[in-house]
Amino acid sequence: MVVVGARRVLLQRDGGVHPGWELGRWAGRRLDEVAAAEPAAVAAWAGDPEAAPHGGESLRGLLGRIGDWLAAGAWGRAQTPAASPVRLLAVVEPAVVRAAVIHALDLPARAFWRLDTGPLTLTTLTGRPGRWNLATGQPLAPAGAVRGAG
């Protein structure tokens, strides 16, 4: 994970917090492999936001952690409207993008499974905790390109 902006925030691996979804013994495996080996566990995991049959982080845990990170990063950890907002760029896996969108739009946890985010796309959240705006699926500009030029 790379974070660029006014400050480095707690989602970074070197900060001691895992930057993606901690999937325990399922980490690095394809979902179809896991589903073939542990169909009941995958069904429980996909159907219950509290479930973590893989021994890692539940969906509810991921949503809470990313929500806390978003609030802390957006307001420089002060988490008050009087604090100055900061600009952050986070290069993260799709699960983190989906969790941030769920938090920002105050969607139910079950909506997580209904959001798709493509590789190498830009998801932008603007606003402040409690009042976010979303722009998603924007292609990244080629290296050296200036937005609005050409």
mmCIF file of C-alpha atoms in Angstrom:
data_model
loop_
_atom_site.group_PDB
_atom_site.id
_atom_site.type_symbol
_atom_site.label_atom_id
_atom_site.label_comp_id
_atom_site.label_asym_id
_atom_site.label_seq_id
_atom_site.Cartn_x
_atom_site.Cartn_y
_atom_site.Cartn_z
ATOM 1 C CA MET A 1 0.000 0.000 0.000
ATOM 2 C CA VAL A 2 1.168 3.488 -0.800
ATOM 3 C CA VAL A 3 -0.213 6.584 0.857
ATOM 4 C CA VAL A 4 0.679 10.013 -0.453
ATOM 5 C CA GLY A 5 -0.558 13.241 1.008
ATOM 6 C CA ALA A 6 -0.307 15.586 3.919
ATOM 7 C CA ARG A 7 0.306 12.729 6.337
ATOM 8 C CA ARG A 8 0.937 9.019 6.490
ATOM 9 C CA VAL A 9 -1.962 7.162 8.013
ATOM 10 C CA LEU A 10 -2.447 3.944 9.943
ATOM 11 C CA LEU A 11 -3.416 1.703 7.032
ATOM 12 C CA GLN A 12 0.205 1.263 6.016
ATOM 13 C CA ARG A 13 1.845 -2.118 6.557
ATOM 14 C CA ASP A 14 4.859 -0.482 8.225
ATOM 15 C CA GLY A 15 2.477 1.175 10.682
ATOM 16 C CA GLY A 16 1.613 -2.223 12.118
ATOM 17 C CA VAL A 17 -1.878 -2.443 10.604
ATOM 18 C CA HIS A 18 -2.592 -4.794 7.708
ATOM 19 C CA PRO A 19 -3.481 -2.714 4.623
ATOM 20 C CA GLY A 20 -5.941 -5.189 3.115
ATOM 21 C CA TRP A 21 -8.526 -7.697 4.248
ATOM 22 C CA GLU A 22 -6.834 -10.164 6.577
ATOM 23 C CA LEU A 23 -8.235 -13.485 5.352
ATOM 24 C CA GLY A 24 -6.313 -15.853 7.614
ATOM 25 C CA ARG A 25 -5.680 -19.266 6.088
ATOM 26 C CA TRP A 26 -7.517 -18.234 2.896
ATOM 27 C CA ALA A 27 -5.022 -15.460 2.108
ATOM 28 C CA GLY A 28 -3.540 -15.772 -1.364
ATOM 29 C CA ARG A 29 -6.021 -18.438 -2.479
ATOM 30 C CA ARG A 30 -8.658 -18.036 -5.179
ATOM 31 C CA LEU A 31 -12.244 -17.923 -3.998
ATOM 32 C CA ASP A 32 -13.273 -20.820 -6.252
ATOM 33 C CA GLU A 33 -10.528 -22.991 -4.668
ATOM 34 C CA VAL A 34 -11.673 -22.149 -1.165
ATOM 35 C CA ALA A 35 -15.346 -22.649 -2.068
ATOM 36 C CA ALA A 36 -14.575 -26.112 -3.447
ATOM 37 C CA ALA A 37 -12.638 -27.078 -0.314
ATOM 38 C CA GLU A 38 -14.840 -25.365 2.300
ATOM 39 C CA PRO A 39 -18.290 -24.636 0.816
ATOM 40 C CA ALA A 40 -20.100 -24.256 4.153
ATOM 41 C CA ALA A 41 -17.411 -21.906 5.480
ATOM 42 C CA VAL A 42 -17.572 -19.707 2.358
ATOM 43 C CA ALA A 43 -21.377 -19.598 2.558
ATOM 44 C CA ALA A 44 -21.204 -18.548 6.220
ATOM 45 C CA TRP A 45 -18.552 -15.921 5.466
ATOM 46 C CA ALA A 46 -20.503 -14.429 2.549
ATOM 47 C CA GLY A 47 -23.808 -14.483 4.422
ATOM 48 C CA ASP A 48 -22.818 -13.219 7.870
ATOM 49 C CA PRO A 49 -20.753 -10.023 8.282
ATOM 50 C CA GLU A 50 -19.573 -11.288 11.694
ATOM 51 C CA ALA A 51 -18.255 -14.621 10.353
ATOM 52 C CA ALA A 52 -14.533 -15.267 9.991
ATOM 53 C CA PRO A 53 -14.213 -19.017 9.370
ATOM 54 C CA HIS A 54 -10.783 -18.446 7.809
ATOM 55 C CA GLY A 55 -9.381 -17.298 11.158
ATOM 56 C CA GLY A 56 -8.788 -13.745 9.955
ATOM 57 C CA GLU A 57 -10.873 -10.597 9.938
ATOM 58 C CA SER A 58 -14.659 -10.602 9.537
ATOM 59 C CA LEU A 59 -16.358 -8.298 7.052
ATOM 60 C CA ARG A 60 -17.688 -6.261 9.989
ATOM 61 C CA GLY A 61 -14.113 -5.962 11.292
ATOM 62 C CA LEU A 62 -12.830 -4.797 7.899
ATOM 63 C CA LEU A 63 -15.633 -2.241 7.565
ATOM 64 C CA GLY A 64 -14.966 -0.869 11.045
ATOM 65 C CA ARG A 65 -11.210 -0.663 10.549
ATOM 66 C CA ILE A 66 -11.451 1.050 7.174
ATOM 67 C CA GLY A 67 -14.167 3.400 8.461
ATOM 68 C CA ASP A 68 -11.932 4.374 11.389
ATOM 69 C CA TRP A 69 -9.000 4.857 9.008
ATOM 70 C CA LEU A 70 -11.058 7.006 6.675
ATOM 71 C CA ALA A 71 -12.307 9.222 9.489
ATOM 72 C CA ALA A 72 -8.849 9.540 11.035
ATOM 73 C CA GLY A 73 -7.115 10.193 7.712
ATOM 74 C CA ALA A 74 -9.678 12.695 6.508
ATOM 75 C CA TRP A 75 -9.416 14.840 9.622
ATOM 76 C CA GLY A 76 -5.812 14.292 10.613
ATOM 77 C CA ARG A 77 -6.875 11.998 13.489
ATOM 78 C CA ALA A 78 -8.678 14.831 15.296
ATOM 79 C CA GLN A 79 -12.045 13.600 13.959
ATOM 80 C CA THR A 80 -13.728 16.940 14.559
ATOM 81 C CA PRO A 81 -15.280 19.306 12.022
ATOM 82 C CA ALA A 82 -12.912 22.033 13.247
ATOM 83 C CA ALA A 83 -9.913 19.979 12.099
ATOM 84 C CA SER A 84 -8.444 20.672 8.680
ATOM 85 C CA PRO A 85 -9.238 18.053 6.036
ATOM 86 C CA VAL A 86 -6.280 16.461 4.271
ATOM 87 C CA ARG A 87 -5.749 14.991 0.815
ATOM 88 C CA LEU A 88 -4.810 11.318 0.661
ATOM 89 C CA LEU A 89 -4.063 8.912 -2.142
ATOM 90 C CA ALA A 90 -4.304 5.277 -1.092
ATOM 91 C CA VAL A 91 -3.328 2.480 -3.463
ATOM 92 C CA VAL A 92 -5.231 -0.480 -2.066
ATOM 93 C CA GLU A 93 -6.882 -3.766 -2.947
ATOM 94 C CA PRO A 94 -10.520 -3.814 -4.102
ATOM 95 C CA ALA A 95 -11.884 -4.999 -0.721
ATOM 96 C CA VAL A 96 -10.546 -1.840 0.915
ATOM 97 C CA VAL A 97 -12.128 0.369 -1.755
ATOM 98 C CA ARG A 98 -15.450 -1.397 -1.273
ATOM 99 C CA ALA A 99 -15.210 -1.051 2.522
ATOM 100 C CA ALA A 100 -14.447 2.685 2.199
ATOM 101 C CA VAL A 101 -17.466 3.169 -0.091
ATOM 102 C CA ILE A 102 -19.715 1.235 2.325
ATOM 103 C CA HIS A 103 -18.550 3.464 5.172
ATOM 104 C CA ALA A 104 -18.689 6.728 3.237
ATOM 105 C CA LEU A 105 -22.215 6.164 1.927
ATOM 106 C CA ASP A 106 -23.451 4.555 5.160
ATOM 107 C CA LEU A 107 -24.556 1.423 3.308
ATOM 108 C CA PRO A 108 -25.427 -1.864 5.008
ATOM 109 C CA ALA A 109 -22.654 -4.457 5.211
ATOM 110 C CA ARG A 110 -24.481 -6.759 2.762
ATOM 111 C CA ALA A 111 -23.942 -4.133 0.018
ATOM 112 C CA PHE A 112 -20.211 -4.951 0.132
ATOM 113 C CA TRP A 113 -20.827 -8.042 -1.999
ATOM 114 C CA ARG A 114 -22.722 -5.993 -4.593
ATOM 115 C CA LEU A 115 -19.939 -3.482 -5.316
ATOM 116 C CA ASP A 116 -17.377 -4.179 -8.021
ATOM 117 C CA THR A 117 -14.190 -2.249 -8.470
ATOM 118 C CA GLY A 118 -11.917 -2.871 -11.419
ATOM 119 C CA PRO A 119 -8.145 -3.014 -11.420
ATOM 120 C CA LEU A 120 -6.250 0.217 -11.947
ATOM 121 C CA THR A 121 -9.256 2.470 -11.461
ATOM 122 C CA LEU A 122 -9.675 5.533 -9.336
ATOM 123 C CA THR A 123 -12.333 5.859 -6.651
ATOM 124 C CA THR A 124 -12.636 9.342 -5.205
ATOM 125 C CA LEU A 125 -14.283 10.277 -1.923
ATOM 126 C CA THR A 126 -14.649 13.963 -1.196
ATOM 127 C CA GLY A 127 -16.310 15.700 1.697
ATOM 128 C CA ARG A 128 -15.987 14.934 5.376
ATOM 129 C CA PRO A 129 -16.998 12.256 7.868
ATOM 130 C CA GLY A 130 -20.769 11.992 7.828
ATOM 131 C CA ARG A 131 -21.065 13.717 4.432
ATOM 132 C CA TRP A 132 -19.137 12.008 1.632
ATOM 133 C CA ASN A 133 -19.485 12.204 -2.152
ATOM 134 C CA LEU A 134 -18.374 9.349 -4.397
ATOM 135 C CA ALA A 135 -16.882 9.138 -7.887
ATOM 136 C CA THR A 136 -15.843 5.607 -8.851
ATOM 137 C CA GLY A 137 -14.438 3.602 -11.750
ATOM 138 C CA GLN A 138 -12.493 6.431 -13.286
ATOM 139 C CA PRO A 139 -9.502 5.225 -15.348
ATOM 140 C CA LEU A 140 -6.116 6.311 -14.136
ATOM 141 C CA ALA A 141 -4.443 8.943 -16.298
ATOM 142 C CA PRO A 142 -1.369 7.654 -18.174
ATOM 143 C CA ALA A 143 1.962 8.557 -16.591
ATOM 144 C CA GLY A 144 2.860 12.147 -17.371
ATOM 145 C CA ALA A 145 -0.648 13.086 -18.477
ATOM 146 C CA VAL A 146 -2.244 16.207 -17.090
ATOM 147 C CA ARG A 147 -5.910 15.975 -16.238
ATOM 148 C CA GLY A 148 -7.951 18.173 -18.542
ATOM 149 C CA ALA A 149 -5.194 18.463 -21.147
ATOM 150 C CA GLY A 150 -5.564 17.155 -24.663
#
